Short mmCIF file of C-alpha atoms in Angstrom, two decimals:
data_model
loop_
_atom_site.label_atom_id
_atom_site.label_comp_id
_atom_site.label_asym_id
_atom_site.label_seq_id
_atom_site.Cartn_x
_atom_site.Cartn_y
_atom_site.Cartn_z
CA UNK A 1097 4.74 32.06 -40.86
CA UNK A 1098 2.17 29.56 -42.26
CA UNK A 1099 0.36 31.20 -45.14
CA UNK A 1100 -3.43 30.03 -45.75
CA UNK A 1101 -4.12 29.80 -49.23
CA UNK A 1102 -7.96 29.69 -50.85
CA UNK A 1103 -9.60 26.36 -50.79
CA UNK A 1104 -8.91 24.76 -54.27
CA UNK A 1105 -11.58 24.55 -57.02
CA UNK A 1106 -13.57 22.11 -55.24
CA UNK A 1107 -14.52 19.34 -56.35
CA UNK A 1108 -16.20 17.50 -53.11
CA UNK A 1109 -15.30 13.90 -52.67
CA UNK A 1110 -15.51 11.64 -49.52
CA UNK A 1111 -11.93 12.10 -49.47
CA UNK A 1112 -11.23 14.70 -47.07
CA UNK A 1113 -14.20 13.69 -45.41
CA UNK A 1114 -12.21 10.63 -44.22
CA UNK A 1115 -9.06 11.92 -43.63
CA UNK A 1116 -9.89 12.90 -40.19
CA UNK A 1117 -10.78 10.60 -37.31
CA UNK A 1118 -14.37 12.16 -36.47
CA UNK A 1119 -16.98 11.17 -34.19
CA UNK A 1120 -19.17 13.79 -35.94
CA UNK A 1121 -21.73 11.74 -39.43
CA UNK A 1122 -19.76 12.59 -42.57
CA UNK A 1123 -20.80 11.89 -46.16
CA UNK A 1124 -20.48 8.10 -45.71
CA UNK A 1125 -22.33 5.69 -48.47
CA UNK A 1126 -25.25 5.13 -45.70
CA UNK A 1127 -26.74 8.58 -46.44
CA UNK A 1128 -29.07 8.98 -49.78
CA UNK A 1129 -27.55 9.91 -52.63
CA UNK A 1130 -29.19 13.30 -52.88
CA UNK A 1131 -27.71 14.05 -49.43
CA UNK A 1132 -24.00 13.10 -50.24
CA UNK A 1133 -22.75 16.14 -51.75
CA UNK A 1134 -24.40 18.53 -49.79
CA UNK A 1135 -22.86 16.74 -46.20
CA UNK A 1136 -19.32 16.71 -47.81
CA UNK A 1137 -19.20 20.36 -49.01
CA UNK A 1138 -20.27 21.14 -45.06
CA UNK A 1139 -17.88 18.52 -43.61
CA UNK A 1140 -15.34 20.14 -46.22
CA UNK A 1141 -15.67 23.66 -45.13
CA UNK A 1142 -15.78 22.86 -41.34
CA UNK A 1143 -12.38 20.64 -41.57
CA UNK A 1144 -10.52 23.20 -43.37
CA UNK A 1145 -12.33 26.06 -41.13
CA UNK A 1146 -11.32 23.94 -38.08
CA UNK A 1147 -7.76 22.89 -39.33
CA UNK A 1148 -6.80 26.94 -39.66
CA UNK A 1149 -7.88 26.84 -36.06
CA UNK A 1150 -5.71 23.89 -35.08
CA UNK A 1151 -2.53 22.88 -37.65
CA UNK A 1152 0.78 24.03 -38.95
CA UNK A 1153 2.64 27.09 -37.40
CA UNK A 1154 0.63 30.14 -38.22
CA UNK A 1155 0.65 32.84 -36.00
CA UNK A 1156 -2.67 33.78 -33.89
CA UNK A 1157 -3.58 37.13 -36.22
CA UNK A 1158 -2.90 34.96 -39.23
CA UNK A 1159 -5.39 32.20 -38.00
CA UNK A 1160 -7.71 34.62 -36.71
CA UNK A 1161 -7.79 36.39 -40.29
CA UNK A 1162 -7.90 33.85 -42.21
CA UNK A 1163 -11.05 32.84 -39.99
CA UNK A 1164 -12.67 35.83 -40.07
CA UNK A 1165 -12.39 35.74 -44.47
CA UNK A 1166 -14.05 33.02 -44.20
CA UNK A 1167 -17.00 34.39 -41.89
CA UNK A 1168 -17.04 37.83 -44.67
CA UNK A 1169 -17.95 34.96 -46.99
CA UNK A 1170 -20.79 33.39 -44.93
CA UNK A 1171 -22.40 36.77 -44.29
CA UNK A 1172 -22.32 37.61 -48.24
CA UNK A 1173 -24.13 33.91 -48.11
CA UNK A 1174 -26.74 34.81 -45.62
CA UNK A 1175 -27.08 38.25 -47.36
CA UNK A 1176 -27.81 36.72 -50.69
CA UNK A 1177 -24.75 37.70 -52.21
CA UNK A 1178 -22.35 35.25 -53.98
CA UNK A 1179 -18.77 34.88 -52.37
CA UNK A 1180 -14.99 34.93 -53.92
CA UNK A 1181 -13.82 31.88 -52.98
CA UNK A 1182 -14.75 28.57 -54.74
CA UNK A 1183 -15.69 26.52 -51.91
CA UNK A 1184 -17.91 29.16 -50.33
CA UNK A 1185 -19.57 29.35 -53.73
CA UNK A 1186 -20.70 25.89 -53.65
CA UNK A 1187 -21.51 25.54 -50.43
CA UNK A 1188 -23.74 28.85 -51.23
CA UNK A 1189 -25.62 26.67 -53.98
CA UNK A 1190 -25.59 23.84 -50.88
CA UNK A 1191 -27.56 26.65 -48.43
CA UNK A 1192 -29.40 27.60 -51.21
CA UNK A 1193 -30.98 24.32 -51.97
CA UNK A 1194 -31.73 22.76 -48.93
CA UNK A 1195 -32.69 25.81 -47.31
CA UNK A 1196 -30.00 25.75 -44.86
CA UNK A 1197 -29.50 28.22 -41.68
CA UNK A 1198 -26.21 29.94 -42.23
CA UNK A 1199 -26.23 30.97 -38.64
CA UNK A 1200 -24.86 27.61 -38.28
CA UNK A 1201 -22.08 27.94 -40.19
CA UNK A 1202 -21.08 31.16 -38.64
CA UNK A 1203 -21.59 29.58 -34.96
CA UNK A 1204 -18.51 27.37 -36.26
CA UNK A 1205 -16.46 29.81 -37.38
CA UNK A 1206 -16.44 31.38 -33.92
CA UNK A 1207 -15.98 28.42 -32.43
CA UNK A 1208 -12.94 27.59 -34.16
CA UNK A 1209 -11.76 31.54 -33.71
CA UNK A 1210 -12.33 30.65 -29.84
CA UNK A 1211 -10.05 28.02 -29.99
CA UNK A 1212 -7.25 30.30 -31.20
CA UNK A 1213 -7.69 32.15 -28.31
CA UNK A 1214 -9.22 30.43 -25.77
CA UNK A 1215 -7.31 27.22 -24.07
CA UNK A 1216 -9.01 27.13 -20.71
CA UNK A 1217 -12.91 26.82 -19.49
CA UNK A 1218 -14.09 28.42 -16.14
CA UNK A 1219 -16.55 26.39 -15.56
CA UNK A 1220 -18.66 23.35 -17.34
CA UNK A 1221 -21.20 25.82 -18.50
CA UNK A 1222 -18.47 27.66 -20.96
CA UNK A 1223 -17.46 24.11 -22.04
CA UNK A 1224 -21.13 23.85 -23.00
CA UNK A 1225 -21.24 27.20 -24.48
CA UNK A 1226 -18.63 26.34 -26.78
CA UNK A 1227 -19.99 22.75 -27.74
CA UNK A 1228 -23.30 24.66 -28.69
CA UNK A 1229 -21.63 26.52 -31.66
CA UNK A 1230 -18.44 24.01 -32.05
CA UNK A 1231 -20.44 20.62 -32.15
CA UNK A 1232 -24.17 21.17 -32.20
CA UNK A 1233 -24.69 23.15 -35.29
CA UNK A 1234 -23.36 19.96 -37.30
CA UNK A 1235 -26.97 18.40 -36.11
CA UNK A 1236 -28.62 21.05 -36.72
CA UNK A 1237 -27.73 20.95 -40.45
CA UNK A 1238 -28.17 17.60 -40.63
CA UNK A 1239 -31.36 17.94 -39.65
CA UNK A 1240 -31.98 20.64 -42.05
CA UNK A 1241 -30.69 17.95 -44.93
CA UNK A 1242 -33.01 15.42 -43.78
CA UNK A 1243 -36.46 17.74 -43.37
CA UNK A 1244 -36.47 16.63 -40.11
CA UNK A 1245 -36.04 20.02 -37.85
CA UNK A 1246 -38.37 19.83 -35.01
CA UNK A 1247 -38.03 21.61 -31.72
CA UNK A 1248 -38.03 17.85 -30.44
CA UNK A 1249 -35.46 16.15 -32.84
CA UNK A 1250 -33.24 19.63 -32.47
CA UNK A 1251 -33.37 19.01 -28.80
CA UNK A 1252 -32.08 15.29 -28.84
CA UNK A 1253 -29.54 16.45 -31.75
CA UNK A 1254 -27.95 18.72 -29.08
CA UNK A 1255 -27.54 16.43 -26.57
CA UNK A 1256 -26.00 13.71 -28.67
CA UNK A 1257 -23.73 16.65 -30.63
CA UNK A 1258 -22.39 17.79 -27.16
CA UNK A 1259 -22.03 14.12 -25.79
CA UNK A 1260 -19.74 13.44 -28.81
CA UNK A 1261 -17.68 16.35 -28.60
CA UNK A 1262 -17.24 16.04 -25.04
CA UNK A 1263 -16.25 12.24 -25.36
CA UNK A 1264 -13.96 13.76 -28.00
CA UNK A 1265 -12.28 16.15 -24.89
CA UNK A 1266 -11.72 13.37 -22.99
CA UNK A 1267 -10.71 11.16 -26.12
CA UNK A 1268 -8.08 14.17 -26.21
CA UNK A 1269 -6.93 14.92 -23.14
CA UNK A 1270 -3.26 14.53 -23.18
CA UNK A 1271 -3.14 15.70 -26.87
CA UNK A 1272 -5.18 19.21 -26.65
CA UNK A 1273 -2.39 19.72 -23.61
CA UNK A 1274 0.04 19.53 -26.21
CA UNK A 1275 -1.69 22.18 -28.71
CA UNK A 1276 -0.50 26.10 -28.49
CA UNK A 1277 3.09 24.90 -27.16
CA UNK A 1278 3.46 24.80 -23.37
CA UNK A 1279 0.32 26.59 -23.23
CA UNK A 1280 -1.72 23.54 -24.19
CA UNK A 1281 -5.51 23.22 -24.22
CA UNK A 1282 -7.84 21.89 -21.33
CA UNK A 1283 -11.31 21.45 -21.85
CA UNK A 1284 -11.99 20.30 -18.31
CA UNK A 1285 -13.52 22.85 -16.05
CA UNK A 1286 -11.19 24.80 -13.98
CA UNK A 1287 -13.66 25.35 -11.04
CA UNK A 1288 -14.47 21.72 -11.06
CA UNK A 1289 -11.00 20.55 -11.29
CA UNK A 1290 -10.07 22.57 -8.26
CA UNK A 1291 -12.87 21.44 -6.09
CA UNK A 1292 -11.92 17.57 -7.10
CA UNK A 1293 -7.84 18.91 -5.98
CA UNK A 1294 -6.39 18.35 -10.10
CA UNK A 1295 -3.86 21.23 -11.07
CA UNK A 1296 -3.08 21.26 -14.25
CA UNK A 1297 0.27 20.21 -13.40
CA UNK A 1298 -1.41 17.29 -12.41
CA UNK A 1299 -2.89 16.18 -16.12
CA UNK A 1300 0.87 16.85 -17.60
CA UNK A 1301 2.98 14.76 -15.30
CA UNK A 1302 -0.25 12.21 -16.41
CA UNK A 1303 -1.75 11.48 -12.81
CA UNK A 1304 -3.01 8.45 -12.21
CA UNK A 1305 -4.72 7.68 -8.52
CA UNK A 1306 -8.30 7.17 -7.23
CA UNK A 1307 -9.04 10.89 -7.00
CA UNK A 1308 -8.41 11.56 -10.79
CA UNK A 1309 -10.18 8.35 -12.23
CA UNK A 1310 -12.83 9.61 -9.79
CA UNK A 1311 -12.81 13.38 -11.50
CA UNK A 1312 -12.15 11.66 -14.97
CA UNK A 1313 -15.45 9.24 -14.61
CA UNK A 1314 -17.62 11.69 -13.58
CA UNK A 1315 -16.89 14.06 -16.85
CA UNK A 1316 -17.51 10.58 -18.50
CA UNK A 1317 -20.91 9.47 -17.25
CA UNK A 1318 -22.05 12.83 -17.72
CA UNK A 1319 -21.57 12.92 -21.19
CA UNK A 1320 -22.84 9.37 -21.20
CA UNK A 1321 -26.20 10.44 -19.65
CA UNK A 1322 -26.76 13.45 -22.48
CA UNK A 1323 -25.46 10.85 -25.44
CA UNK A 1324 -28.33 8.29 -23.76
CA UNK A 1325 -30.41 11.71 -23.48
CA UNK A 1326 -30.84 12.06 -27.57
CA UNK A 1327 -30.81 8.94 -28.16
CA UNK A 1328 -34.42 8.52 -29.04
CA UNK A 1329 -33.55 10.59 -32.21
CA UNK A 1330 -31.97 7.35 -33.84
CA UNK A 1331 -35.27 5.92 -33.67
CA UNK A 1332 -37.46 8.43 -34.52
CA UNK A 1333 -35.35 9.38 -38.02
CA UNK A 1334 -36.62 6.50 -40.67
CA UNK A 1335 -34.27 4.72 -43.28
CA UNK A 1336 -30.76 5.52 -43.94
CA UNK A 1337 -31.02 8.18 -41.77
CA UNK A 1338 -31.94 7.16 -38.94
CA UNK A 1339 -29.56 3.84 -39.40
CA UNK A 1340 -26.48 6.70 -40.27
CA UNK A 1341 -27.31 8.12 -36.32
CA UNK A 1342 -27.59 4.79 -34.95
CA UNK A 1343 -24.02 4.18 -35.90
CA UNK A 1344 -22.94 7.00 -34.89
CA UNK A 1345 -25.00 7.03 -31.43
CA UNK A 1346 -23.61 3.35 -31.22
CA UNK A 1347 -20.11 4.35 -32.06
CA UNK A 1348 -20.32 7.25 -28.71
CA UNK A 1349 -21.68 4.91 -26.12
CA UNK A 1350 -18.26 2.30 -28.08
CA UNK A 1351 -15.79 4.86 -26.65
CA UNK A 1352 -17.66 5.72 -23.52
CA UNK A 1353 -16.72 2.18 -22.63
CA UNK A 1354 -13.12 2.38 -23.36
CA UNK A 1355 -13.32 5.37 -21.50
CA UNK A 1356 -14.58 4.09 -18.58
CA UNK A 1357 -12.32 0.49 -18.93
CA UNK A 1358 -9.59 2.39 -19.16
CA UNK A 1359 -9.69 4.01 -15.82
CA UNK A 1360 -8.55 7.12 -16.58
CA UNK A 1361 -5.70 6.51 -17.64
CA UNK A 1362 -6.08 7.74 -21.47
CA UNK A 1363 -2.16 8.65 -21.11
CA UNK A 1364 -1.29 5.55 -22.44
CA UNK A 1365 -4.38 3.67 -23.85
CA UNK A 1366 -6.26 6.63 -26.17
CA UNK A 1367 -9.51 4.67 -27.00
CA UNK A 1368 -9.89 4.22 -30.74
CA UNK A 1369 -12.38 2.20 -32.58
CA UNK A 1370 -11.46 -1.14 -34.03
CA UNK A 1371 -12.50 -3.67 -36.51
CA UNK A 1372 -14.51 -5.71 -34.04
CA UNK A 1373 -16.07 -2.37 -32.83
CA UNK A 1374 -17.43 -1.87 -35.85
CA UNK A 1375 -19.38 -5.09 -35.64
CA UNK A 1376 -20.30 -4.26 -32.40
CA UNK A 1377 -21.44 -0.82 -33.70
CA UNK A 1378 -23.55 -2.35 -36.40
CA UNK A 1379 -25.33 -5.01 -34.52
CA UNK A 1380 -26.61 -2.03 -32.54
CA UNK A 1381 -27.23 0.14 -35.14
CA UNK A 1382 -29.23 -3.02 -37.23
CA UNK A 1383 -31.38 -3.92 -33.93
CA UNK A 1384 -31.94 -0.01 -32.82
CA UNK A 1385 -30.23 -0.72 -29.42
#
C-alpha cells in the first residue's frame, strides 16, 4: 500500500504548478507579483489534494484518510487555529492575508474524496454538482486574490470554471475509463447516455459512428455555450488579470475546436495545445476576442 507522507517544508515555486497539464490559471508570470505566491500555495495544495485522489496504488481508506487530514487542517484554518502540517501553515498565512473563504478549500477536498468513491454520474445535474466544488471554487479564490468578488463576476467565474472542467471530461474520456482498474471513471451522464443508446461498453471498445459523435458534440457545445456564457468576465477584470483569463478563456474555446474537429473520436487524437495554439491563444487574449 501507497503511504502518503506530509507535504515537504514548502517552499512554493512555479514548479509544481507546471508539472501538470491544467486548463485551470496557475501562478504563471502574467499575474502581479503580489499575487504569485499566494496562487501557487493554492494550486500547490489542490494538486497534491487532487493527486491523493487520483495517483499511485493506495487503497480507498488510505486515500480517503489521508483526505480527510487534510480537511482536519482546513477546519483548524477556518477556526482560527494554526495547523501541523507545513503547507497548511502557509497556506493559513495565504487565507489570512487575502481574506480568503476556506469553504472553498474544503468544497475541494470533497470533491477529490468523491472521486475516490464515486466513478459514475446519474444525471448532468450531479456532473454539475461536482464541478461546483471540484472546478468552481478555483474562481472563486481567484477572485478573492484579485478584489474582484461580485455576485456578477462570481456568476461568469462559474460558468467558465465548469466549461473548463467539463472540456477537461471530454479531453479525458478514454483515460478517466482507465482510472480505478476495470472500474474506470465516466463523467458522462448515465441517463443521457442511455436515451442517446451509448453503454458503457460502447466508450471502451472506443465507438465511433454518427450516433456517438452526435452524443459526444452535444456534451461539447454545451460546455461551449457556458465557457461563451462567462466570458464577459475577461473583459470586465483590468490589467494582468483580466489578460491572465483571456488566455485562459482563449485557451477553452482552443480545445473546444479540436474537440469538435475531431469528431469524436478523442480515442486516438486527445486534443492538446500546441506551439501555434499558443499564438492563436494570445492574439485573442491581446485583442479581447
Amino acid at each position: 500500500m501507497q503511504a502518503f507522507s506530509k507535504p515537504a517544508e514548502p517552499t512554493p515555486s512555479l514548479t509544481l504548478a507546471h508539472t501538470h497539464y491544467e486548463n485551470f490559471p496557475v501562478a504563471s508570470l502574467l499575474l502581479p507579483a503580489h499575487l504569485r505566491h499566494a496562487v501557487t500555495v493554492i494550486y500547490q495544495f489542490a494538486r497534491e489534494a487532487d493527486d491523493i485522489a487520483d495517483e499511485g496504488n493506495a487503497t480507498q481508506a488510505a486515500r480517503l484518510q489521508a483526505l480527510q487530514t487534510y480537511e482536519d487542517e482546513l477546519l483548524l484554518i477556518q477556526a482560527y487555529i494554526q495547523p501541523s502540517q507545513p503547507l497548511l501553515i502557509t497556506l493559513q498565512q495565504v487565507v489570512k492575508t487575502h481574506r480568503l473563504d476556506v469553504q472553498s478549500l474544503l468544497d475541494l477536498i470533497n470533491a477529490f474524496k468523491q472521486d475516490v468513491v464515486k466513478t459514475r454520474y446519474a444525471t448532468f445535474n450531479e456532473v454539475l454538482d461536482y464541478c461546483r466544488r471540484s472546478a468552481n471554487p478555483v474562481g472563486r479564490l481567484m477572485l478573492q486574490l484579485y478584489g474582484s468578488d461580485t455576485p456578477q463576476h462570481r456568476l461568469w467565474s462559474d460558468q467558465i470554471c465548469t466549461a473548463l472542467q467539463l472540456i477537461n471530461f471530454y479531453q479525458d474520456i478514454a483515460i478517466d475509463l482507465q482510472k480505478h482498474g476495470e472500474i474506470g471513471r465516466i463523467y458522462l451522464s448515465q441517463d443521457e447516455m442511455q436515451s442517446a443508446g451509448i453503454s458503457e461498453r460502447d466508450l471502451r471498445q472506443q465507438r465511433l459512428d454518427a450516433t456517438w459523435e452526435m452524443f459526444f458534440l452535444h456534451n461539447v457545445m454545451r460546455a461551449e455555450e457556458l465557457l461563451l456564457a462567462g466570458k464577459p468576465l475577461g473583459r470586465a477584470l483590468p490589467g494582468r488579470i483580466g489578460f491572465e483569463l483571456r488566455m485562459m478563456i482563449a485557451g477553452g474555446e482552443r480545445i473546444l475546436h479540436k474537440l469538435k474537429s475531431c469528431r469524436g473520436d478523442i480515442y486516438h487524437h486527445r486534443p492538446t495545445l500546441k506551439a501555434y495554439d499558443w499564438l492563436l491563444i494570445l492574439l485573442k487574449a491581446l485583442f479581447k476576442q
